[in-house]
Coordinates of C-alpha atoms in Angstrom, one line a residue:
M245 CA 122.1 -31.1 45.1
T246 CA 123.7 -27.9 45.9
A247 CA 124.3 -25.0 48.4
H248 CA 125.6 -21.8 48.5
P249 CA 129.5 -21.5 47.7
L250 CA 130.8 -21.2 51.1
S251 CA 134.5 -20.6 51.9
R252 CA 136.4 -22.6 54.4
R253 CA 136.6 -22.4 58.2
D254 CA 139.5 -19.2 59.1
L255 CA 141.9 -21.3 60.4
L256 CA 143.3 -18.3 62.3
K257 CA 139.9 -17.3 64.1
V258 CA 141.5 -17.9 67.8
T259 CA 140.3 -14.4 69.1
V260 CA 139.4 -11.4 68.1
L261 CA 143.1 -10.0 68.9
G262 CA 144.7 -12.7 66.3
T263 CA 146.7 -14.2 69.2
A264 CA 145.5 -17.6 71.4
A265 CA 146.6 -19.4 74.7
L266 CA 148.4 -23.4 74.4
A267 CA 146.0 -25.6 73.4
L268 CA 144.5 -28.4 75.6
P269 CA 145.1 -31.5 76.8
L270 CA 145.1 -30.3 79.9
E271 CA 144.6 -33.7 81.8
R272 CA 143.4 -31.8 85.0
T273 CA 141.9 -28.9 85.8
I274 CA 143.5 -25.6 85.5
R275 CA 143.1 -22.3 87.2
A276 CA 144.0 -18.6 86.8
K277 CA 142.8 -15.3 87.8
S278 CA 140.7 -14.1 85.0
V279 CA 141.3 -13.6 80.5
S280 CA 139.3 -10.8 80.4
T281 CA 141.7 -7.9 79.4
I282 CA 139.2 -5.0 80.5
A283 CA 139.3 -3.2 83.7
A284 CA 139.0 -5.5 87.0
S285 CA 136.9 -2.0 88.3
K286 CA 134.4 -2.9 85.9
I287 CA 133.3 -6.3 85.8
P288 CA 131.0 -6.3 88.8
A289 CA 131.4 -8.5 92.2
P290 CA 129.4 -11.9 92.5
Y291 CA 126.2 -11.4 93.6
T292 CA 125.9 -7.9 93.1
V293 CA 123.8 -7.6 90.1
P294 CA 119.9 -8.4 90.3
F295 CA 118.5 -11.2 88.5
A296 CA 116.3 -10.8 85.6
V297 CA 114.1 -13.2 83.1
P298 CA 114.3 -13.1 79.0
P299 CA 110.7 -11.6 77.5
V300 CA 108.3 -14.2 76.2
L301 CA 107.9 -13.7 72.6
A302 CA 104.2 -12.6 71.3
P303 CA 103.2 -14.4 68.1
V304 CA 102.5 -11.9 65.4
R305 CA 99.3 -13.6 64.5
S306 CA 97.5 -17.1 65.1
D307 CA 95.0 -19.2 63.6
A308 CA 92.9 -22.2 64.1
G309 CA 96.2 -24.8 64.5
T310 CA 99.6 -22.5 64.3
D311 CA 101.0 -19.6 65.8
Y312 CA 103.5 -17.3 63.6
Y313 CA 106.4 -15.2 65.8
E314 CA 108.8 -13.3 63.6
L315 CA 112.8 -13.1 65.1
V316 CA 115.3 -10.3 63.3
Q317 CA 118.3 -11.3 64.3
Q318 CA 120.9 -8.2 64.5
Q319 CA 123.8 -6.4 66.0
V320 CA 122.6 -4.3 69.0
V321 CA 124.8 -2.3 71.7
T322 CA 123.8 -3.5 75.2
R323 CA 125.4 -3.5 78.6
I324 CA 125.9 -6.8 80.3
L325 CA 128.3 -5.5 82.7
P326 CA 126.9 -2.3 84.4
G327 CA 128.5 0.9 82.5
V328 CA 129.9 -0.8 80.3
D329 CA 128.9 -0.9 76.5
T330 CA 129.1 -4.6 74.6
A331 CA 128.2 -5.0 71.0
V332 CA 126.2 -8.6 70.7
F333 CA 124.2 -10.8 67.9
A334 CA 120.8 -10.8 69.1
Y335 CA 117.4 -12.1 68.6
N336 CA 114.7 -8.8 68.4
G337 CA 117.5 -7.3 70.2
V338 CA 117.9 -8.7 73.6
V339 CA 120.3 -11.4 74.5
P340 CA 119.6 -14.3 75.8
G341 CA 116.8 -14.4 72.8
P342 CA 112.8 -14.1 74.0
T343 CA 111.4 -17.2 74.6
I344 CA 108.9 -19.0 72.6
V345 CA 105.8 -20.7 74.9
A346 CA 104.0 -23.5 72.8
N347 CA 101.5 -26.4 73.0
R348 CA 101.8 -30.0 71.5
G349 CA 99.5 -30.2 68.8
R350 CA 99.8 -26.5 67.7
Q351 CA 102.1 -25.6 64.8
T352 CA 104.7 -22.4 64.8
V353 CA 106.2 -21.0 61.9
V354 CA 108.9 -18.9 63.4
R355 CA 110.3 -16.5 60.9
Q356 CA 114.2 -15.8 61.3
I357 CA 115.5 -12.6 59.6
N358 CA 119.0 -12.2 59.7
R359 CA 119.8 -8.6 59.4
L360 CA 123.4 -8.9 60.8
P361 CA 126.4 -6.8 59.2
D362 CA 127.8 -7.9 55.9
R363 CA 131.1 -8.4 57.8
H364 CA 131.7 -9.6 61.6
P365 CA 133.0 -5.9 62.8
V366 CA 135.9 -7.6 64.5
L367 CA 136.9 -11.4 62.9
G368 CA 135.8 -10.3 59.4
Y369 CA 133.5 -13.6 58.7
Q370 CA 130.2 -13.2 57.1
P371 CA 127.4 -13.8 59.8
W372 CA 125.8 -16.3 57.8
T373 CA 123.1 -18.2 60.0
S374 CA 121.3 -21.8 60.1
T375 CA 118.7 -21.4 63.0
H376 CA 118.5 -25.2 64.9
L377 CA 115.4 -25.9 67.3
H378 CA 117.6 -28.1 69.4
G379 CA 115.4 -31.0 71.0
M380 CA 112.5 -30.8 68.1
A381 CA 112.2 -33.3 65.8
S382 CA 111.6 -30.8 62.3
R383 CA 111.3 -31.9 59.3
P384 CA 115.3 -31.7 57.3
E385 CA 114.8 -28.1 55.9
Y386 CA 113.7 -27.1 59.4
D387 CA 116.5 -28.5 61.3
G388 CA 119.0 -25.8 61.2
Y389 CA 121.4 -28.4 58.9
A390 CA 124.8 -26.0 58.9
N391 CA 125.0 -25.8 55.4
D392 CA 121.5 -24.1 54.9
I393 CA 122.5 -20.9 55.3
T394 CA 120.6 -17.4 55.7
L395 CA 122.8 -14.5 54.5
P396 CA 122.1 -11.0 55.9
G397 CA 119.6 -9.6 53.8
Q398 CA 117.8 -12.7 53.8
Y399 CA 115.1 -14.9 55.8
K400 CA 113.7 -18.0 56.7
D401 CA 110.5 -19.4 57.6
Y402 CA 111.0 -22.3 60.1
R403 CA 108.3 -24.6 60.6
Y404 CA 107.5 -26.5 63.8
P405 CA 105.2 -29.6 64.7
N406 CA 105.6 -29.0 68.6
A407 CA 104.4 -33.3 68.3
Q408 CA 106.3 -34.1 71.2
P409 CA 105.7 -34.5 74.4
A410 CA 106.3 -31.4 77.3
R411 CA 110.2 -30.2 77.3
T412 CA 112.5 -27.3 77.2
L413 CA 114.0 -26.7 73.5
W414 CA 116.7 -23.7 73.1
Y415 CA 116.7 -22.3 69.3
H416 CA 120.4 -20.7 68.8
D417 CA 122.5 -20.3 65.7
H418 CA 124.1 -23.9 63.6
G419 CA 125.7 -21.7 60.7
V420 CA 128.4 -24.0 59.2
H421 CA 132.4 -23.3 60.3
H422 CA 130.8 -20.4 62.7
T423 CA 128.7 -21.5 64.9
A424 CA 130.6 -21.0 67.8
E425 CA 131.2 -17.0 67.3
N426 CA 127.6 -16.2 66.6
V427 CA 126.7 -18.4 69.5
Y428 CA 129.0 -16.8 71.8
M429 CA 127.7 -13.6 69.8
G430 CA 124.3 -14.1 71.6
L431 CA 122.0 -15.9 69.3
A432 CA 120.6 -18.5 71.8
A433 CA 117.2 -18.6 74.0
Q434 CA 114.9 -21.1 75.2
Y435 CA 111.5 -22.8 73.4
H436 CA 109.7 -24.0 76.1
L437 CA 107.1 -26.8 74.8
Y438 CA 103.8 -27.7 77.0
D439 CA 101.7 -30.4 76.8
P440 CA 98.3 -31.3 79.2
Q441 CA 99.8 -34.5 80.9
E442 CA 102.7 -32.0 82.4
R443 CA 100.4 -29.1 83.1
A444 CA 98.2 -31.5 85.1
L445 CA 101.3 -32.5 87.0
P446 CA 101.4 -30.1 90.4
L447 CA 105.1 -28.7 89.9
P448 CA 105.6 -25.0 90.0
K449 CA 104.3 -23.1 87.5
G450 CA 103.7 -19.4 86.2
R451 CA 106.6 -17.1 87.7
Y452 CA 108.2 -20.3 89.9
D453 CA 108.8 -21.8 86.8
V454 CA 112.4 -20.0 85.4
P455 CA 114.6 -20.6 83.0
L456 CA 118.2 -20.5 83.1
I457 CA 120.6 -20.2 80.8
I458 CA 124.5 -20.4 82.0
R459 CA 127.4 -19.1 79.8
D460 CA 130.6 -17.7 80.4
A461 CA 132.1 -14.7 78.3
I462 CA 135.3 -12.9 78.3
F463 CA 135.4 -9.2 78.1
A464 CA 138.2 -7.3 76.0
A465 CA 139.9 -3.7 77.4
D466 CA 136.8 -1.8 75.4
G467 CA 134.2 -4.2 76.7
S468 CA 133.7 -5.9 73.8
L469 CA 133.4 -9.4 74.1
R470 CA 136.7 -11.2 73.1
F471 CA 136.5 -14.7 71.1
D472 CA 139.1 -16.7 72.3
D473 CA 138.5 -20.8 71.9
R474 CA 142.1 -22.2 72.5
L475 CA 142.9 -22.9 69.1
H476 CA 139.8 -24.7 68.7
S477 CA 140.1 -26.3 71.7
G478 CA 137.0 -24.0 73.4
V479 CA 135.9 -20.8 74.4
A480 CA 136.9 -20.6 78.5
G481 CA 135.7 -17.1 79.8
D482 CA 136.1 -16.2 83.5
V483 CA 132.9 -13.8 83.8
I484 CA 130.1 -16.4 83.8
L485 CA 126.2 -15.3 83.0
V486 CA 122.8 -16.0 84.0
N487 CA 120.4 -14.5 81.3
G488 CA 122.7 -12.3 80.5
R489 CA 123.8 -11.0 83.9
P490 CA 126.7 -11.4 85.7
W491 CA 126.3 -13.9 88.6
P492 CA 123.4 -12.1 89.7
V493 CA 121.0 -12.9 92.7
M494 CA 117.4 -13.9 92.6
D495 CA 115.0 -12.8 95.0
V496 CA 112.7 -16.5 96.3
E497 CA 109.9 -16.8 98.5
R498 CA 109.3 -19.9 101.1
R499 CA 108.7 -22.4 98.4
K500 CA 109.3 -24.7 95.4
Y501 CA 110.3 -23.2 92.1
R502 CA 111.0 -25.3 89.3
F503 CA 114.3 -24.3 87.0
R504 CA 115.2 -24.8 83.4
I505 CA 118.8 -25.0 83.2
L506 CA 120.2 -24.8 80.0
N507 CA 124.4 -25.1 79.7
G508 CA 124.8 -22.1 76.8
C509 CA 128.6 -22.3 77.1
A510 CA 130.2 -22.4 73.6
G511 CA 133.2 -24.5 75.8
R512 CA 132.1 -24.8 79.5
G513 CA 131.2 -27.9 81.3
L514 CA 129.4 -27.7 84.6
R515 CA 129.5 -29.5 87.9
L516 CA 126.0 -27.8 89.6
T517 CA 125.6 -28.0 93.1
L518 CA 123.9 -26.0 96.0
S519 CA 126.1 -24.1 98.9
T520 CA 124.1 -25.6 101.2
G521 CA 124.4 -29.8 100.2
D522 CA 120.6 -29.4 99.7
P523 CA 119.6 -31.5 96.7
L524 CA 118.9 -30.3 93.3
V525 CA 115.5 -32.9 92.3
V526 CA 116.0 -33.6 88.6
I527 CA 112.3 -33.7 87.2
A528 CA 113.5 -33.2 83.5
T529 CA 115.6 -34.1 81.0
D530 CA 116.6 -33.1 77.6
G531 CA 113.6 -35.0 76.2
G532 CA 111.0 -34.1 78.9
L533 CA 109.7 -35.3 82.2
V534 CA 111.9 -38.2 83.7
P535 CA 110.1 -41.3 85.0
V536 CA 110.7 -40.4 88.4
P537 CA 112.4 -37.6 90.5
Q538 CA 116.1 -37.8 90.9
P539 CA 117.7 -36.0 93.5
V540 CA 121.1 -35.8 93.2
T541 CA 123.4 -32.5 95.0
Q542 CA 125.8 -32.4 92.2
L543 CA 124.7 -31.9 88.5
R544 CA 127.3 -32.4 85.6
Q545 CA 126.0 -30.7 82.3
G546 CA 127.9 -30.2 79.2
M547 CA 127.0 -27.4 76.9
A548 CA 123.3 -28.0 75.7
E549 CA 122.4 -30.0 78.2
R550 CA 119.2 -29.0 79.5
Y551 CA 117.5 -30.3 83.4
E552 CA 114.6 -29.0 85.3
V553 CA 115.3 -29.2 88.4
V554 CA 113.1 -28.1 91.4
V555 CA 114.8 -26.5 94.6
D556 CA 113.0 -26.5 97.7
F557 CA 113.4 -23.2 99.7
A558 CA 111.0 -23.5 102.6
K559 CA 112.9 -25.3 104.4
Y560 CA 114.9 -21.9 105.1
P561 CA 114.4 -19.0 107.4
V562 CA 113.7 -15.7 105.5
G563 CA 117.2 -14.1 105.0
T564 CA 118.6 -16.9 104.1
L565 CA 121.6 -17.1 101.4
V566 CA 121.3 -19.8 99.0
D567 CA 124.1 -20.3 95.9
L568 CA 124.3 -22.0 92.9
R569 CA 128.2 -22.9 92.7
N570 CA 130.1 -24.7 90.0
L571 CA 132.6 -27.7 91.5
S572 CA 133.4 -27.6 87.6
V573 CA 134.7 -30.6 85.4
P574 CA 138.2 -31.9 84.3
N575 CA 140.2 -30.5 81.3
T576 CA 138.6 -27.4 81.9
V577 CA 140.2 -24.1 82.4
D578 CA 138.8 -22.5 85.5
Y579 CA 139.3 -18.7 87.2
D580 CA 138.8 -16.9 90.3
H581 CA 135.1 -16.5 90.0
T582 CA 134.3 -19.5 87.7
N583 CA 133.4 -21.8 90.8
K584 CA 130.4 -19.0 91.3
I585 CA 126.8 -19.3 89.3
M586 CA 124.0 -16.7 90.9
R587 CA 122.3 -16.5 94.6
F588 CA 119.4 -16.8 95.8
R589 CA 118.2 -15.1 98.1
V590 CA 115.3 -15.7 100.2
A591 CA 113.0 -12.7 100.6
G592 CA 109.6 -13.8 102.4
E593 CA 107.2 -15.8 102.7
A594 CA 105.1 -18.0 99.9
T595 CA 102.6 -15.7 98.3
D596 CA 101.0 -18.5 96.2
T597 CA 101.2 -22.0 97.9
A598 CA 99.5 -23.7 94.0
D599 CA 101.7 -26.1 92.4
D600 CA 104.2 -26.5 95.0
E601 CA 104.8 -30.5 95.0
V602 CA 106.9 -32.8 93.2
P603 CA 104.7 -36.0 92.7
A604 CA 106.8 -39.4 93.4
R605 CA 106.1 -40.5 89.3
L606 CA 106.2 -37.8 86.5
A607 CA 106.3 -40.1 83.5
P608 CA 106.9 -43.6 83.9
D609 CA 105.6 -44.2 80.6
N610 CA 107.3 -42.4 78.3
P611 CA 108.2 -44.3 75.3
V612 CA 112.1 -43.2 75.3
M613 CA 112.5 -45.1 78.6
T614 CA 110.4 -47.8 78.5
L615 CA 111.9 -49.1 74.9
P616 CA 113.4 -52.5 75.7
E617 CA 117.1 -52.8 74.9
S618 CA 116.0 -56.5 73.1
A619 CA 114.1 -54.2 70.7
A620 CA 117.3 -53.0 68.8
T621 CA 118.0 -54.5 65.6
R622 CA 121.3 -52.7 65.1
T623 CA 124.7 -51.7 67.2
R624 CA 126.9 -49.0 65.4
R625 CA 130.0 -47.9 67.2
L626 CA 131.8 -44.4 66.6
R627 CA 134.8 -42.7 68.2
V628 CA 135.0 -38.8 69.2
K629 CA 138.8 -37.9 68.7
K630 CA 140.9 -35.5 67.7
D631 CA 143.3 -36.1 64.4
G632 CA 145.8 -33.6 64.3
A633 CA 144.5 -30.6 64.4
I634 CA 140.6 -31.7 63.5
W635 CA 138.2 -33.0 65.0
T636 CA 136.4 -36.0 63.9
V637 CA 132.9 -38.2 64.7
G638 CA 132.9 -41.7 63.6
E639 CA 136.0 -41.3 62.1
Q640 CA 134.6 -38.7 59.5
T641 CA 134.2 -34.4 59.4
W642 CA 131.7 -32.1 58.0
A643 CA 134.7 -31.4 55.2
Q644 CA 133.9 -34.8 53.8
I645 CA 130.7 -34.2 53.8
E646 CA 130.7 -31.3 51.8
A647 CA 133.3 -33.1 49.2
S648 CA 130.9 -35.8 48.7
N649 CA 128.2 -32.7 48.1
F650 CA 126.5 -34.1 51.6
T651 CA 125.6 -37.7 50.2
R652 CA 128.1 -39.2 52.9
T653 CA 126.1 -40.5 55.5
F654 CA 127.8 -42.2 59.3
A655 CA 124.5 -44.3 59.1
A656 CA 121.7 -45.1 57.5
P657 CA 118.6 -46.6 60.0
A658 CA 115.5 -47.6 58.9
A659 CA 112.8 -45.4 59.7
N660 CA 111.3 -46.2 62.6
G661 CA 114.2 -48.6 63.9
V662 CA 115.8 -48.9 66.6
E663 CA 119.9 -49.1 67.2
I664 CA 121.9 -49.2 69.8
W665 CA 124.9 -46.1 69.3
E666 CA 128.3 -47.2 71.5
I667 CA 130.1 -43.8 71.6
E668 CA 133.6 -43.4 72.5
N669 CA 135.7 -40.7 73.5
T670 CA 139.5 -41.3 72.9
S671 CA 140.3 -37.9 72.4
G672 CA 142.4 -38.2 76.0
G673 CA 142.1 -34.5 77.5
W674 CA 138.6 -33.1 76.1
F675 CA 134.9 -34.1 76.5
H676 CA 132.6 -34.1 74.6
P677 CA 128.6 -33.3 75.0
V678 CA 127.3 -35.3 71.9
H679 CA 124.6 -34.2 70.3
I680 CA 122.1 -36.4 68.4
H681 CA 119.5 -34.3 66.4
L682 CA 115.7 -35.3 65.6
V683 CA 115.8 -38.1 68.3
D684 CA 115.4 -38.6 72.1
F685 CA 117.6 -41.4 73.3
R686 CA 118.1 -43.4 76.3
V687 CA 121.1 -43.8 78.3
L688 CA 122.1 -47.3 78.6
T689 CA 125.6 -47.7 80.8
R690 CA 128.5 -45.2 81.1
N691 CA 131.6 -47.6 80.8
G692 CA 129.6 -50.8 81.2
R693 CA 127.8 -49.5 84.3
P694 CA 124.3 -47.7 85.0
P695 CA 124.4 -44.3 83.4
R696 CA 124.2 -41.1 86.2
P697 CA 121.3 -40.4 88.2
E698 CA 120.4 -37.1 86.4
E699 CA 120.4 -39.0 82.9
L700 CA 117.5 -41.6 83.6
G701 CA 115.3 -39.8 81.1
P702 CA 114.9 -38.9 77.5
K703 CA 118.0 -37.2 76.2
D704 CA 119.4 -35.7 73.0
V705 CA 123.0 -34.8 74.1
V706 CA 125.1 -37.3 76.2
Y707 CA 128.4 -36.1 77.8
V708 CA 131.0 -38.5 77.2
G709 CA 133.9 -37.9 79.4
E710 CA 138.0 -38.6 79.0
G711 CA 138.3 -42.4 77.9
E712 CA 134.8 -43.0 78.5
T713 CA 132.3 -44.9 76.7
V714 CA 128.8 -44.5 76.4
R715 CA 125.7 -46.8 75.1
V716 CA 122.5 -45.0 73.8
L717 CA 119.3 -46.8 72.7
M718 CA 117.0 -44.7 70.4
R719 CA 114.2 -45.2 67.7
F720 CA 114.4 -42.9 64.5
E721 CA 110.7 -41.7 64.3
N722 CA 108.9 -38.6 63.9
Q723 CA 110.8 -38.0 60.3
I724 CA 112.9 -39.1 57.4
G725 CA 115.7 -37.3 56.0
R726 CA 119.3 -36.2 56.8
Y727 CA 120.3 -35.1 60.3
M728 CA 123.6 -34.1 62.0
I729 CA 125.4 -35.3 64.6
H730 CA 128.4 -33.6 66.3
C731 CA 129.9 -32.7 69.7
H732 CA 128.6 -29.4 70.9
N733 CA 131.3 -27.6 72.5
V734 CA 131.2 -25.4 69.2
S735 CA 134.3 -25.3 68.3
H736 CA 135.0 -28.5 67.9
E737 CA 132.1 -28.7 65.9
D738 CA 133.1 -26.1 63.6
H739 CA 136.7 -27.8 63.4
D740 CA 135.2 -30.2 62.1
M741 CA 133.2 -32.7 64.8
M742 CA 130.4 -33.2 62.7
S743 CA 128.6 -36.1 60.8
Q744 CA 126.1 -37.1 59.2
F745 CA 122.7 -40.1 59.2
E746 CA 119.8 -40.5 56.7
V747 CA 116.7 -41.7 58.3
G748 CA 114.7 -44.3 55.7
T749 CA 114.6 -43.4 52.5
G750 CA 113.6 -40.3 49.9
G751 CA 113.5 -37.8 52.2
P752 CA 113.7 -33.8 51.8
D753 CA 117.4 -32.1 50.9
P754 CA 117.7 -30.3 53.6
I755 CA 119.5 -27.3 51.8
T756 CA 117.4 -27.1 48.5
T757 CA 114.2 -27.7 49.7
A758 CA 112.9 -24.4 51.2
P759 CA 116.1 -22.0 50.8
A760 CA 116.4 -18.5 52.6
R761 CA 115.0 -15.8 50.6
D762 CA 115.9 -12.0 50.0
L763 CA 114.3 -9.4 51.8
P764 CA 111.9 -7.9 51.9
A765 CA 109.5 -10.7 53.1
P766 CA 105.9 -10.5 52.8
P767 CA 103.6 -10.6 55.6
L768 CA 103.5 -14.2 58.0

């Protein structure tokens, strides 16, 4: 096996200014006023900017069984803060990127064209990319394997089977050692997979089915995005963005809305709640619909986790203001306004009352959730922790995987095998949202107790808090080959909290089977 030669991570990669705050552990939540160096007058007051939804991407063509899409990764100048120009990395010129809508049983081919500059304008690294469709059971060569890179001036066609149940996925960069910067610069977007069972339910649809991509950012004095991961502990920005807008306000009607919430932060955990104290009704998790709805007044969400929730605005009189707030999680740096996410303004009566229900049963027969614990043939234990300056998962680092010419693995489950993995966080001052590629899993226990209510659905990321041990059950189905497991604090991932497992034998090589090609590309 061969791979394109890559330089090791830049150990001084801590901020665009070459300095860093003290590293954690914090052992508590720290609150400060701000971290951006741009004039405070240029940051809008919360709840003054209008809400916006990312555009839906149209296919360039379709045939009997496949829809074909094209995305250009490029540096553009946009206005995140009103009146302030900010350079970002964008898909097709927008941040977040456009939403892709797919249907179960129809394949998609997504051409990713890297037209980013040959060097990051401030940090100086070469922005190679590797696109991961997070939540899709892709073949290894289309999964966004970290070292399967696309350089500036190259393209790659990613093929997705769309064979799984309906769910909210997201696509984002996964390029080795620079995932954090590339995602922070803007390379992230949602991907919605539908199926007939989900469409038949009377859940909110159309304009009442709304993506929310939450992230934080730091702005330098000149309006540029300042990257500071605090000695690889994780970025903690002071400006909260929803779909690229700072603390926006959304007009809603007096009816139910479905929100597809993605924590797209590079390093910030969230604990969401409504200012009214009313519930967020969880109807879906990372892997799709939950068996039965789960009303929660607080929803803890690690980076990369997706939760679909329904909020009923019918109970509020016209003119009511309802805020989505962030109560924070331990070992997070908070600022004056990071406790605010967005505002809903009840602007009028419902203009459409169709699909305005939450059924008592949603997906009771989901095979992930009905898989019995007794089906597991093996239990594996892995720790996520910090060893000196390096983050490790399962006592391994990605540097060791690279040094083995990508042959070293944490585990080798059989194709269609069922296993339990016990994930223990011994880091002390950090939480780790652990993502297992390829599979959906069921959270069995958290510290020997039942999982949190919002976790009672199929997952592919699990929040492993300080001192916690979480047990997850999964079947290794759909594909064979090598896949990654890593922390989705992407600075931890880059330094070097990522390993791999191999399902079955004889799977395609994720690097050499379908490598990126030089531009120009032939028509799709």
